[in-house]
Every structure is written in C-alpha cells, then in structure tokens.
C-alpha cells in the first residue's frame, strides 16, 4: 500500500455489532467498534473495526468473490438477527475479509472479533435502512449492489444522522415510497444518475419516463414514484465547498410514507428588487370604483391597490365584506340588500338551533356541551386588553360566544377548535354587527379551516412548503437551523395556524389580513410573510450562536415587536425575487401560483373532515401566557434523530 494516501473525514465510537439473535443482548454478544468514513486515493470507504483493531483504516478491504460476482460469504459462519425486525435486522449475510494491518500493541493478533472488521467503497452501496424510532439505540443496515447486507451497525451513543450527513457529501439518498425508512443510494455525479436509475424499477413501473424527465429538467421535475428527497439533490447539482454546512438529511420518516416526491435544488436567485408600498385606499378612492347601481368596477385594479397599501380604517367595515366573500364584487347595491336579508334569516335559524337546546338535552349531547365549554373559556380570554372587549360584562364577549357557537351549527363536523376566537375577534371589532361578522368569519374559515382539522395534514403541508421556500431563498439559514435541531420550523406553527394574529399589534393584524385576503400576488403570501420575518432575523439567529432553546425564545420574543409594513415590503420583494428566477423549481412555482400542480397518477377519493374533539387545543393559552405551541411529532419535517444525535 506504499504511496497511497488517505484522510479520515468522519469517526464515531460506540458503534456495536450484535452477534446474538436475542432482543436483550448479553455483554459477550456485543462487539464495540469505531465507524469511519475514509477518503483513500480516488475512492471513499466506509470502515468499521472493533475497538482493539481500530488503528489503520486503510488496509481493510471489502472483498468480492469473482466466481459469483458478489461479496464472499462463509457457510460456517452463522447469520444473526438483532431481534427487532426479522425481515431486515440481519447482522451479517456478508462475511467481511479480515483486515491486513498490523495489530496495535496489546491487541490479540488472532482475536475472533477482529474478523468482523470491514471496509466497503461507497460506490458498492445500494441502499441504507434505518431502524424504527423508539428503540434503545438506533441501527443502520447497509445493502450492497450485489444484494448482500453488511453487519448491522448499532449506534449506542447516537450518530446515525451525523453519519448520513457525511455520506450525503458523496451520495444521493432518496427515501422509498414503499418503505419510508429505506434510503436508496445514487452516485453524486449527475452524469452517473442514468446508470443508477435501475433502482427505480423496484418502485415504479413507468420508471423510464421518470428518468427521461429528470435528465431533461432536473430542477423542476416532480416524481410521483418516490417520497420526498430534500437537498441531497442540491449536492448533485452544486458541489459543497470545503467547510460548508453539510446537506440536511431527508425528513426522518414517520410510519406513513409522505405523498409525492419533491426535488429541492440550489438555484441562482437574482438581486432582490426594491419594493415600496403605497398609501392605504381611502373612502374617496373606493367610491371612484363604484359604478352605476352600486356595482364595483375595475375590481382587479382595486384589489391590487388594497394589496399594495391596505385600507383606511373607516373603509374596512364595508370592504372586508367583499374581501371575505360575504358580498359579491359583481352585484348591485339592491342585490346586496337582498343577500343580506337572506343571510340574516339563515343565521338566526342556525342560532335558534342551539338556543333552543335545553339543559337536559345538552347533558345528553357531550359534543355540543364540549364546544360550549371551550368557547366560554376562550372568549373570556380573547383580546381583553382591547377596549372593544375589556370589562367583566362586555357585550362584545357575548357576541363572540354566540357567533362561535352558531358556527358549530353551520360546520358541525369541524365545530370549534381553540384559536378560532383569535380569528373572529378582529372581524367583529371591524364590522360591529353580529350577522355580518358571522358570515365574514365563515369566509375567513373557508381559507383556513384546514388548519384546524384533526389530521393536521394542512399544517404539515404548509410547514413543508415554508421549508421549501426558505431553502430556495436562504439555504445557509436552513442549514444553520437544522444544525441546531430547529430545521423543522415548528416555531412557525402558530404563525401559520392563526395567520400571525398573536405576532403583531392589533392594528397591524388588520392591515396584514386585508392584504392577504386579496389573494395577491399569489395564493400563499402568508408563507412569504413567514420567510420575510426569518429573513429579517437571520443575522441575529446565525451570528449569535443560538441553540434550539435560544432560537425558540428569540422567535417568541418577536411578538408585538414586528412592523407589518416592513414585513409586507420584504415579503413582496421575496416574491418578485423568486418569480424573476428562470430556473425556479416546479414545486416552488406551484406554491407561488405560477404553475398548475402536476396531475396525480390516479385520483384520490375526497376525504371528509373528521369530527373534532372540542378538547383538542393546538394553541397555548392566550395572552399574556405567550408560549410557542408544540405540535405533535408527526409535524416534524426534519424530525429529531431517533437516537438523539
């Protein structure tokens, strides 16, 4: 081996082989070792050796049997199972070749444990499988191109995620849709992708079309045959500079595979444009858009003015009814009056439904009783510092209560979930009419009702979309957040759930919402608002050395300190910067409303929202107890490694 050179780029101790099939291992069946990733000449090797033999990592070779075209095995050596997953947790169907290095002093030259040492070129790997979460320690099973499994590596001190990070510098890892804990391995060189896509044959009957689309347009192609691949593909399209942040791992899988397949790639964004916001629309200006018979004219132009400047306070009571779909932009004044009369009758019929329920009946209707109890509790704590709602016997509180309970009659499957009172309060404050406030609230809930559904699929999707936007806009910030166990952006959960209601002063919330309700410049401006806030705070976050707790604390302390005009200006600038990029990935274009979603291979049946338990509360207690909500683990996009690393 004279003249060869090598460099150890990763080393982790406490990596064991379990040589017994029992679930509870005895000490003699555990072989402690060191895992290393080694750059040797023009190749990269994954090397494991027992502690007493972990000296020179360059001399251990993974040897194939030329006669069989696969790794050599020994019939005399048993195969082992760690006892957790009979289908995968095989210790060794491949018999490693003993290394050739001289043993260090004090080591047994003929130690039987040393025979387990192995080294395999990363180019020989076909797939990597992670253990299920919740085990005493995590393990990885590595499968070679020839179909054999290397000894399962058990990380007693954590480190699976760190190892996969390092491997992602040299490989592309894609999680399989059939098994969310199985990562397929592809070469890092994009020109070699076509040679490795034979893996797709295992998962996609129409893989040839997938390969063609990817090779023609690697930035924007969305695969339906896989679950999500994150910025491992970024590494294939742009080399990592020495010392840069390592790519983030794919989202650690839940038990359910994620739908779809997303390519997140590094694109060159142009210079961010300068944006200036306009003054608010005044009542005089609004009246210029009112034509004969009270019909509004040039509605797109009017909406654009509201987007760019908002509304003057005196105009909101009328304009919000249009923005929230209660009144039609195209109808005449007489048609509006008839519509209001009809909706007034409808509202009071629904209100009478719960008003006429006796106490005896309610005792036998636990769901209605639960809704009422939760509404009463939340209303008593909603915006009590606002003069419109302050005081012990404030009539505004009674209106909040009645509107929310009537909404339970209107949308009984959804009912009431904590946080809805936050959305109703500003609407009632502005329109100051029970019926109008109810129907405006219904219009708002049409936009955000998915946020409150028990499955939380809408919240998961939005957090994923936010992460995708942020990766395209600021990959270093994403890498930093991920390095501090904050890459899932769960601290943004409340922002998206109730549209920043608790993050801005009350008057600023009114301005923010009316701008968002225009639907301009695209359907997900609220995600760019979140990106804008993070962009404003990026230097504070990255230069301060914050850990995960400090990041959470800092984000929480932004409450009531943000300027809505500054945030909206930056959000619009981010939108223009993204839309000016000619290589914007297709999935980002979909989020911004620039492209239609790709047709799924087979339509999914519509799913009705499940009834909610009135006790489910994704929000923390209202002000002043400002604590960021902690969603359940299924919300994690980049969840914590199951081994704690």
mmCIF file of N, CA and C in Angstrom, residues 519-635:
data_model
loop_
_atom_site.group_PDB
_atom_site.id
_atom_site.type_symbol
_atom_site.label_atom_id
_atom_site.label_comp_id
_atom_site.label_asym_id
_atom_site.label_seq_id
_atom_site.Cartn_x
_atom_site.Cartn_y
_atom_site.Cartn_z
ATOM 1 N N UNK A 519 -55.574 37.772 -2.048
ATOM 2 C CA UNK A 519 -55.087 36.649 -2.848
ATOM 3 C C UNK A 519 -53.951 37.021 -3.775
ATOM 4 N N UNK A 520 -53.408 38.216 -3.613
ATOM 5 C CA UNK A 520 -52.300 38.694 -4.448
ATOM 6 C C UNK A 520 -50.997 38.675 -3.647
ATOM 7 N N UNK A 521 -49.889 38.539 -4.339
ATOM 8 C CA UNK A 521 -49.730 38.249 -5.768
ATOM 9 C C UNK A 521 -49.907 36.773 -6.104
ATOM 10 N N UNK A 522 -50.101 35.939 -5.078
ATOM 11 C CA UNK A 522 -50.318 34.515 -5.276
ATOM 12 C C UNK A 522 -51.068 33.946 -4.091
ATOM 13 N N UNK A 523 -51.323 32.650 -4.108
ATOM 14 C CA UNK A 523 -52.197 32.061 -3.086
ATOM 15 C C UNK A 523 -51.557 31.854 -1.723
ATOM 16 N N UNK A 524 -50.247 31.995 -1.602
ATOM 17 C CA UNK A 524 -49.575 31.666 -0.343
ATOM 18 C C UNK A 524 -48.667 32.784 0.142
ATOM 19 N N UNK A 525 -49.168 34.003 0.076
ATOM 20 C CA UNK A 525 -48.357 35.127 0.544
ATOM 21 C C UNK A 525 -48.033 34.984 2.032
ATOM 22 N N UNK A 526 -48.919 34.332 2.800
ATOM 23 C CA UNK A 526 -48.644 34.196 4.230
ATOM 24 C C UNK A 526 -47.367 33.388 4.480
ATOM 25 N N UNK A 527 -47.019 32.471 3.566
ATOM 26 C CA UNK A 527 -45.757 31.739 3.713
ATOM 27 C C UNK A 527 -44.563 32.654 3.464
ATOM 28 N N UNK A 528 -44.710 33.573 2.520
ATOM 29 C CA UNK A 528 -43.629 34.531 2.270
ATOM 30 C C UNK A 528 -43.520 35.549 3.397
ATOM 31 N N UNK A 529 -44.637 35.829 4.074
ATOM 32 C CA UNK A 529 -44.566 36.678 5.267
ATOM 33 C C UNK A 529 -43.703 36.000 6.328
ATOM 34 N N UNK A 530 -43.888 34.689 6.507
ATOM 35 C CA UNK A 530 -43.053 33.957 7.451
ATOM 36 C C UNK A 530 -41.596 33.979 7.013
ATOM 37 N N UNK A 531 -41.342 33.792 5.708
ATOM 38 C CA UNK A 531 -39.971 33.866 5.198
ATOM 39 C C UNK A 531 -39.369 35.251 5.442
ATOM 40 N N UNK A 532 -40.189 36.280 5.275
ATOM 41 C CA UNK A 532 -39.699 37.644 5.477
ATOM 42 C C UNK A 532 -39.270 37.868 6.919
ATOM 43 N N UNK A 533 -40.046 37.374 7.865
ATOM 44 C CA UNK A 533 -39.678 37.535 9.279
ATOM 45 C C UNK A 533 -38.368 36.814 9.560
ATOM 46 N N UNK A 534 -38.229 35.600 9.063
ATOM 47 C CA UNK A 534 -36.991 34.852 9.283
ATOM 48 C C UNK A 534 -35.815 35.534 8.590
ATOM 49 N N UNK A 535 -36.070 36.113 7.420
ATOM 50 C CA UNK A 535 -35.014 36.828 6.709
ATOM 51 C C UNK A 535 -34.569 38.055 7.494
ATOM 52 N N UNK A 536 -35.507 38.736 8.118
ATOM 53 C CA UNK A 536 -35.165 39.909 8.930
ATOM 54 C C UNK A 536 -34.341 39.530 10.149
ATOM 55 N N UNK A 537 -34.536 38.307 10.639
ATOM 56 C CA UNK A 537 -33.863 37.883 11.867
ATOM 57 C C UNK A 537 -32.674 36.962 11.609
ATOM 58 N N UNK A 538 -32.306 36.732 10.350
ATOM 59 C CA UNK A 538 -31.290 35.718 10.043
ATOM 60 C C UNK A 538 -29.942 36.033 10.690
ATOM 61 N N UNK A 539 -29.498 37.293 10.621
ATOM 62 C CA UNK A 539 -28.194 37.623 11.196
ATOM 63 C C UNK A 539 -28.196 37.442 12.706
ATOM 64 N N UNK A 540 -29.273 37.855 13.337
ATOM 65 C CA UNK A 540 -29.368 37.671 14.787
ATOM 66 C C UNK A 540 -29.301 36.196 15.144
ATOM 67 N N UNK A 541 -29.992 35.374 14.378
ATOM 68 C CA UNK A 541 -30.009 33.944 14.660
ATOM 69 C C UNK A 541 -28.653 33.301 14.393
ATOM 70 N N UNK A 542 -28.046 33.610 13.247
ATOM 71 C CA UNK A 542 -26.855 32.886 12.821
ATOM 72 C C UNK A 542 -25.574 33.393 13.476
ATOM 73 N N UNK A 543 -25.536 34.672 13.817
ATOM 74 C CA UNK A 543 -24.313 35.240 14.376
ATOM 75 C C UNK A 543 -24.272 35.201 15.895
ATOM 76 N N UNK A 544 -25.378 34.850 16.505
ATOM 77 C CA UNK A 544 -25.442 34.879 17.961
ATOM 78 C C UNK A 544 -25.023 33.567 18.592
ATOM 79 N N UNK A 545 -24.917 32.522 17.774
ATOM 80 C CA UNK A 545 -24.602 31.217 18.331
ATOM 81 C C UNK A 545 -25.756 30.590 19.080
ATOM 82 N N UNK A 546 -26.983 30.968 18.740
ATOM 83 C CA UNK A 546 -28.160 30.432 19.431
ATOM 84 C C UNK A 546 -28.252 28.921 19.236
ATOM 85 N N UNK A 547 -28.640 28.236 20.291
ATOM 86 C CA UNK A 547 -29.056 26.853 20.195
ATOM 87 C C UNK A 547 -30.553 26.788 19.990
ATOM 88 N N UNK A 548 -31.108 25.572 20.007
ATOM 89 C CA UNK A 548 -32.527 25.415 19.710
ATOM 90 C C UNK A 548 -33.407 26.152 20.712
ATOM 91 N N UNK A 549 -33.057 26.108 21.993
ATOM 92 C CA UNK A 549 -33.871 26.792 23.001
ATOM 93 C C UNK A 549 -33.817 28.300 22.823
ATOM 94 N N UNK A 550 -32.622 28.804 22.501
ATOM 95 C CA UNK A 550 -32.492 30.249 22.306
ATOM 96 C C UNK A 550 -33.220 30.708 21.042
ATOM 97 N N UNK A 551 -33.181 29.881 19.999
ATOM 98 C CA UNK A 551 -33.919 30.218 18.776
ATOM 99 C C UNK A 551 -35.410 30.321 19.075
ATOM 100 N N UNK A 552 -35.923 29.327 19.795
ATOM 101 C CA UNK A 552 -37.344 29.331 20.155
ATOM 102 C C UNK A 552 -37.692 30.550 20.991
ATOM 103 N N UNK A 553 -36.841 30.869 21.946
ATOM 104 C CA UNK A 553 -37.076 32.017 22.826
ATOM 105 C C UNK A 553 -37.040 33.320 22.028
ATOM 106 N N UNK A 554 -36.073 33.428 21.119
ATOM 107 C CA UNK A 554 -35.954 34.657 20.335
ATOM 108 C C UNK A 554 -37.172 34.859 19.436
ATOM 109 N N UNK A 555 -37.612 33.792 18.772
ATOM 110 C CA UNK A 555 -38.783 33.902 17.902
ATOM 111 C C UNK A 555 -40.007 34.293 18.713
ATOM 112 N N UNK A 556 -40.142 33.711 19.891
ATOM 113 C CA UNK A 556 -41.299 34.031 20.734
ATOM 114 C C UNK A 556 -41.275 35.483 21.193
ATOM 115 N N UNK A 557 -40.085 36.012 21.429
ATOM 116 C CA UNK A 557 -39.958 37.391 21.914
ATOM 117 C C UNK A 557 -40.159 38.429 20.817
ATOM 118 N N UNK A 558 -40.317 37.991 19.571
ATOM 119 C CA UNK A 558 -40.633 38.929 18.495
ATOM 120 C C UNK A 558 -42.074 39.404 18.562
ATOM 121 N N UNK A 559 -42.883 38.726 19.349
ATOM 122 C CA UNK A 559 -44.302 39.058 19.452
ATOM 123 C C UNK A 559 -44.501 40.528 19.797
ATOM 124 N N UNK A 560 -45.316 41.203 19.009
ATOM 125 C CA UNK A 560 -45.688 42.610 19.177
ATOM 126 C C UNK A 560 -44.526 43.577 18.904
ATOM 127 N N UNK A 561 -43.417 43.065 18.372
ATOM 128 C CA UNK A 561 -42.277 43.933 18.077
ATOM 129 C C UNK A 561 -42.033 44.082 16.580
ATOM 130 N N UNK A 562 -42.841 43.438 15.769
ATOM 131 C CA UNK A 562 -42.638 43.462 14.326
ATOM 132 C C UNK A 562 -43.442 44.588 13.682
ATOM 133 N N UNK A 563 -42.897 45.173 12.635
ATOM 134 C CA UNK A 563 -43.595 46.200 11.858
ATOM 135 C C UNK A 563 -44.242 45.540 10.650
ATOM 136 N N UNK A 564 -45.543 45.630 10.530
ATOM 137 C CA UNK A 564 -46.235 44.944 9.451
ATOM 138 C C UNK A 564 -45.848 45.508 8.090
ATOM 139 N N UNK A 565 -45.618 46.802 7.993
ATOM 140 C CA UNK A 565 -45.236 47.379 6.708
ATOM 141 C C UNK A 565 -43.867 46.878 6.277
ATOM 142 N N UNK A 566 -42.920 46.789 7.210
ATOM 143 C CA UNK A 566 -41.596 46.258 6.872
ATOM 144 C C UNK A 566 -41.691 44.804 6.428
ATOM 145 N N UNK A 567 -42.500 44.027 7.123
ATOM 146 C CA UNK A 567 -42.628 42.614 6.785
ATOM 147 C C UNK A 567 -43.293 42.435 5.426
ATOM 148 N N UNK A 568 -44.358 43.179 5.154
ATOM 149 C CA UNK A 568 -45.036 43.062 3.865
ATOM 150 C C UNK A 568 -44.147 43.532 2.722
ATOM 151 N N UNK A 569 -43.370 44.564 2.953
ATOM 152 C CA UNK A 569 -42.444 45.039 1.922
ATOM 153 C C UNK A 569 -41.438 43.957 1.575
ATOM 154 N N UNK A 570 -40.884 43.323 2.594
ATOM 155 C CA UNK A 570 -39.881 42.283 2.359
ATOM 156 C C UNK A 570 -40.518 41.047 1.722
ATOM 157 N N UNK A 571 -41.731 40.697 2.156
ATOM 158 C CA UNK A 571 -42.400 39.531 1.579
ATOM 159 C C UNK A 571 -42.644 39.722 0.081
ATOM 160 N N UNK A 572 -43.065 40.922 -0.317
ATOM 161 C CA UNK A 572 -43.281 41.185 -1.740
ATOM 162 C C UNK A 572 -41.965 41.154 -2.501
ATOM 163 N N UNK A 573 -40.910 41.670 -1.898
ATOM 164 C CA UNK A 573 -39.594 41.629 -2.545
ATOM 165 C C UNK A 573 -39.130 40.193 -2.746
ATOM 166 N N UNK A 574 -39.364 39.341 -1.751
ATOM 167 C CA UNK A 574 -39.007 37.930 -1.892
ATOM 168 C C UNK A 574 -39.796 37.282 -3.026
ATOM 169 N N UNK A 575 -41.079 37.617 -3.125
ATOM 170 C CA UNK A 575 -41.900 37.073 -4.208
ATOM 171 C C UNK A 575 -41.342 37.477 -5.569
ATOM 172 N N UNK A 576 -41.024 38.740 -5.720
ATOM 173 C CA UNK A 576 -40.506 39.204 -7.007
ATOM 174 C C UNK A 576 -39.146 38.575 -7.308
ATOM 175 N N UNK A 577 -38.333 38.405 -6.292
ATOM 176 C CA UNK A 577 -37.031 37.775 -6.497
ATOM 177 C C UNK A 577 -37.192 36.332 -6.977
ATOM 178 N N UNK A 578 -38.122 35.610 -6.377
ATOM 179 C CA UNK A 578 -38.348 34.223 -6.777
ATOM 180 C C UNK A 578 -38.917 34.139 -8.189
ATOM 181 N N UNK A 579 -39.916 34.959 -8.486
ATOM 182 C CA UNK A 579 -40.578 34.852 -9.786
ATOM 183 C C UNK A 579 -39.690 35.315 -10.931
ATOM 184 N N UNK A 580 -38.661 36.089 -10.624
ATOM 185 C CA UNK A 580 -37.734 36.521 -11.673
ATOM 186 C C UNK A 580 -36.702 35.453 -12.010
ATOM 187 N N UNK A 581 -36.654 34.382 -11.235
ATOM 188 C CA UNK A 581 -35.661 33.327 -11.455
ATOM 189 C C UNK A 581 -36.132 32.420 -12.589
ATOM 190 N N UNK A 582 -35.359 32.281 -13.663
ATOM 191 C CA UNK A 582 -35.808 31.441 -14.792
ATOM 192 C C UNK A 582 -35.741 29.956 -14.498
ATOM 193 N N UNK A 583 -35.003 29.554 -13.468
ATOM 194 C CA UNK A 583 -34.838 28.132 -13.167
ATOM 195 C C UNK A 583 -35.570 27.739 -11.886
ATOM 196 N N UNK A 584 -36.640 28.447 -11.573
ATOM 197 C CA UNK A 584 -37.364 28.171 -10.341
ATOM 198 C C UNK A 584 -37.974 26.777 -10.400
ATOM 199 N N UNK A 585 -37.714 25.919 -9.405
ATOM 200 C CA UNK A 585 -38.266 24.556 -9.440
ATOM 201 C C UNK A 585 -39.788 24.567 -9.559
ATOM 202 N N UNK A 586 -40.304 23.535 -10.201
ATOM 203 C CA UNK A 586 -41.740 23.474 -10.472
ATOM 204 C C UNK A 586 -42.548 23.464 -9.181
ATOM 205 N N UNK A 587 -42.050 22.762 -8.142
ATOM 206 C CA UNK A 587 -42.833 22.706 -6.904
ATOM 207 C C UNK A 587 -42.872 24.062 -6.209
ATOM 208 N N UNK A 588 -41.861 24.903 -6.407
ATOM 209 C CA UNK A 588 -41.897 26.266 -5.864
ATOM 210 C C UNK A 588 -42.865 27.113 -6.681
ATOM 211 N N UNK A 589 -42.870 26.915 -7.985
ATOM 212 C CA UNK A 589 -43.836 27.629 -8.823
ATOM 213 C C UNK A 589 -45.268 27.308 -8.410
ATOM 214 N N UNK A 590 -45.522 26.051 -8.046
ATOM 215 C CA UNK A 590 -46.864 25.680 -7.598
ATOM 216 C C UNK A 590 -47.249 26.440 -6.339
ATOM 217 N N UNK A 591 -46.331 26.548 -5.396
ATOM 218 C CA UNK A 591 -46.620 27.245 -4.144
ATOM 219 C C UNK A 591 -46.962 28.707 -4.412
ATOM 220 N N UNK A 592 -46.257 29.311 -5.366
ATOM 221 C CA UNK A 592 -46.458 30.725 -5.665
ATOM 222 C C UNK A 592 -47.614 30.954 -6.636
ATOM 223 N N UNK A 593 -48.272 29.885 -7.091
ATOM 224 C CA UNK A 593 -49.382 30.031 -8.014
ATOM 225 C C UNK A 593 -48.966 30.314 -9.432
ATOM 226 N N UNK A 594 -47.720 30.001 -9.778
ATOM 227 C CA UNK A 594 -47.221 30.250 -11.128
ATOM 228 C C UNK A 594 -47.390 29.054 -12.038
ATOM 229 N N UNK A 595 -47.711 27.891 -11.472
ATOM 230 C CA UNK A 595 -47.854 26.671 -12.262
ATOM 231 C C UNK A 595 -48.947 25.822 -11.649
ATOM 232 N N UNK A 596 -49.580 25.027 -12.490
ATOM 233 C CA UNK A 596 -50.607 24.114 -12.014
ATOM 234 C C UNK A 596 -49.949 22.871 -11.438
ATOM 235 N N UNK A 597 -50.504 22.321 -10.355
ATOM 236 C CA UNK A 597 -49.953 21.067 -9.825
ATOM 237 C C UNK A 597 -50.026 19.981 -10.879
ATOM 238 N N UNK A 598 -48.999 19.112 -10.861
ATOM 239 C CA UNK A 598 -48.989 18.002 -11.804
ATOM 240 C C UNK A 598 -50.103 17.028 -11.480
ATOM 241 N N UNK A 599 -50.674 16.447 -12.528
ATOM 242 C CA UNK A 599 -51.767 15.505 -12.347
ATOM 243 C C UNK A 599 -51.253 14.253 -11.645
ATOM 244 N N UNK A 600 -51.928 13.786 -10.597
ATOM 245 C CA UNK A 600 -51.514 12.548 -9.956
ATOM 246 C C UNK A 600 -51.762 11.369 -10.878
ATOM 247 N N UNK A 601 -51.010 10.280 -10.625
ATOM 248 C CA UNK A 601 -51.144 9.096 -11.462
ATOM 249 C C UNK A 601 -52.529 8.489 -11.357
ATOM 250 N N UNK A 602 -53.139 8.571 -10.197
ATOM 251 C CA UNK A 602 -54.507 8.089 -10.022
ATOM 252 C C UNK A 602 -55.199 8.993 -9.035
ATOM 253 N N UNK A 603 -56.431 9.418 -9.339
ATOM 254 C CA UNK A 603 -57.098 10.370 -8.448
ATOM 255 C C UNK A 603 -57.402 9.748 -7.106
ATOM 256 N N UNK A 604 -57.245 10.561 -6.067
ATOM 257 C CA UNK A 604 -57.574 10.113 -4.720
ATOM 258 C C UNK A 604 -59.002 10.500 -4.400
ATOM 259 N N UNK A 605 -59.749 9.641 -3.726
ATOM 260 C CA UNK A 605 -61.127 9.989 -3.384
ATOM 261 C C UNK A 605 -61.158 11.132 -2.393
ATOM 262 N N UNK A 606 -62.169 11.984 -2.462
ATOM 263 C CA UNK A 606 -62.254 13.085 -1.499
ATOM 264 C C UNK A 606 -62.438 12.546 -0.095
ATOM 265 N N UNK A 607 -61.820 13.259 0.843
ATOM 266 C CA UNK A 607 -61.899 12.848 2.241
ATOM 267 C C UNK A 607 -62.640 13.918 3.021
ATOM 268 N N UNK A 608 -63.702 13.543 3.694
ATOM 269 C CA UNK A 608 -64.456 14.490 4.501
ATOM 270 C C UNK A 608 -63.712 14.755 5.791
ATOM 271 N N UNK A 609 -63.756 15.973 6.305
ATOM 272 C CA UNK A 609 -63.081 16.249 7.570
ATOM 273 C C UNK A 609 -63.699 15.440 8.696
ATOM 274 N N UNK A 610 -62.837 14.943 9.558
ATOM 275 C CA UNK A 610 -63.307 14.154 10.683
ATOM 276 C C UNK A 610 -63.812 15.068 11.786
ATOM 277 N N UNK A 611 -64.842 14.647 12.511
ATOM 278 C CA UNK A 611 -65.290 15.451 13.651
ATOM 279 C C UNK A 611 -64.165 15.626 14.650
ATOM 280 N N UNK A 612 -64.105 16.792 15.219
ATOM 281 C CA UNK A 612 -63.042 17.111 16.156
ATOM 282 C C UNK A 612 -63.522 16.975 17.579
ATOM 283 N N UNK A 613 -62.609 16.587 18.412
ATOM 284 C CA UNK A 613 -62.899 16.632 19.837
ATOM 285 C C UNK A 613 -62.781 18.069 20.301
ATOM 286 N N UNK A 614 -63.754 18.588 20.998
ATOM 287 C CA UNK A 614 -63.686 20.000 21.396
ATOM 288 C C UNK A 614 -62.557 20.280 22.373
ATOM 289 N N UNK A 615 -61.960 19.239 22.914
ATOM 290 C CA UNK A 615 -60.880 19.469 23.875
ATOM 291 C C UNK A 615 -59.536 19.560 23.196
ATOM 292 N N UNK A 616 -59.487 19.259 21.862
ATOM 293 C CA UNK A 616 -58.192 19.354 21.196
ATOM 294 C C UNK A 616 -57.812 20.819 21.093
ATOM 295 N N UNK A 617 -56.598 21.138 21.472
ATOM 296 C CA UNK A 617 -56.198 22.541 21.505
ATOM 297 C C UNK A 617 -54.775 22.674 21.014
ATOM 298 N N UNK A 618 -54.577 22.972 19.708
ATOM 299 C CA UNK A 618 -53.222 23.113 19.216
ATOM 300 C C UNK A 618 -52.541 24.395 19.650
ATOM 301 N N UNK A 619 -53.292 25.330 20.248
ATOM 302 C CA UNK A 619 -52.700 26.588 20.670
ATOM 303 C C UNK A 619 -52.418 26.596 22.164
ATOM 304 N N UNK A 620 -51.444 27.386 22.585
ATOM 305 C CA UNK A 620 -51.229 27.591 24.007
ATOM 306 C C UNK A 620 -52.265 28.550 24.559
ATOM 307 N N UNK A 621 -52.315 28.738 25.871
ATOM 308 C CA UNK A 621 -53.254 29.708 26.429
ATOM 309 C C UNK A 621 -53.021 31.085 25.841
ATOM 310 N N UNK A 622 -54.078 31.897 25.647
ATOM 311 C CA UNK A 622 -53.918 33.226 25.056
ATOM 312 C C UNK A 622 -53.059 34.126 25.926
ATOM 313 N N UNK A 623 -52.826 35.317 25.384
ATOM 314 C CA UNK A 623 -52.032 36.294 26.109
ATOM 315 C C UNK A 623 -52.567 36.465 27.527
ATOM 316 N N UNK A 624 -51.743 36.739 28.540
ATOM 317 C CA UNK A 624 -50.321 37.020 28.383
ATOM 318 C C UNK A 624 -49.418 35.810 28.457
ATOM 319 N N UNK A 625 -49.956 34.610 28.537
ATOM 320 C CA UNK A 625 -49.103 33.432 28.637
ATOM 321 C C UNK A 625 -48.612 33.054 27.254
ATOM 322 N N UNK A 626 -47.574 33.736 26.765
ATOM 323 C CA UNK A 626 -47.107 33.567 25.406
ATOM 324 C C UNK A 626 -46.092 32.434 25.347
ATOM 325 N N UNK A 627 -46.567 31.263 25.037
ATOM 326 C CA UNK A 627 -45.700 30.107 24.895
ATOM 327 C C UNK A 627 -45.911 29.552 23.509
ATOM 328 N N UNK A 628 -44.858 29.309 22.758
ATOM 329 C CA UNK A 628 -44.996 28.762 21.421
ATOM 330 C C UNK A 628 -45.617 27.388 21.513
ATOM 331 N N UNK A 629 -46.642 27.070 20.697
ATOM 332 C CA UNK A 629 -47.266 25.745 20.760
ATOM 333 C C UNK A 629 -46.298 24.681 20.293
ATOM 334 N N UNK A 630 -46.401 23.514 20.860
ATOM 335 C CA UNK A 630 -45.575 22.386 20.468
ATOM 336 C C UNK A 630 -46.431 21.359 19.764
ATOM 337 N N UNK A 631 -46.401 21.300 18.428
ATOM 338 C CA UNK A 631 -47.199 20.306 17.734
ATOM 339 C C UNK A 631 -46.666 18.917 17.986
ATOM 340 N N UNK A 632 -47.488 17.890 17.697
ATOM 341 C CA UNK A 632 -47.030 16.529 17.916
ATOM 342 C C UNK A 632 -45.943 16.169 16.914
ATOM 343 N N UNK A 633 -45.264 15.009 17.158
ATOM 344 C CA UNK A 633 -44.094 14.658 16.374
ATOM 345 C C UNK A 633 -44.396 14.452 14.905
ATOM 346 N N UNK A 634 -45.648 14.157 14.563
ATOM 347 C CA UNK A 634 -45.972 13.932 13.159
ATOM 348 C C UNK A 634 -45.837 15.190 12.331
ATOM 349 N N UNK A 635 -45.657 16.322 12.987
ATOM 350 C CA UNK A 635 -45.500 17.557 12.248
ATOM 351 C C UNK A 635 -44.067 17.804 11.813
#
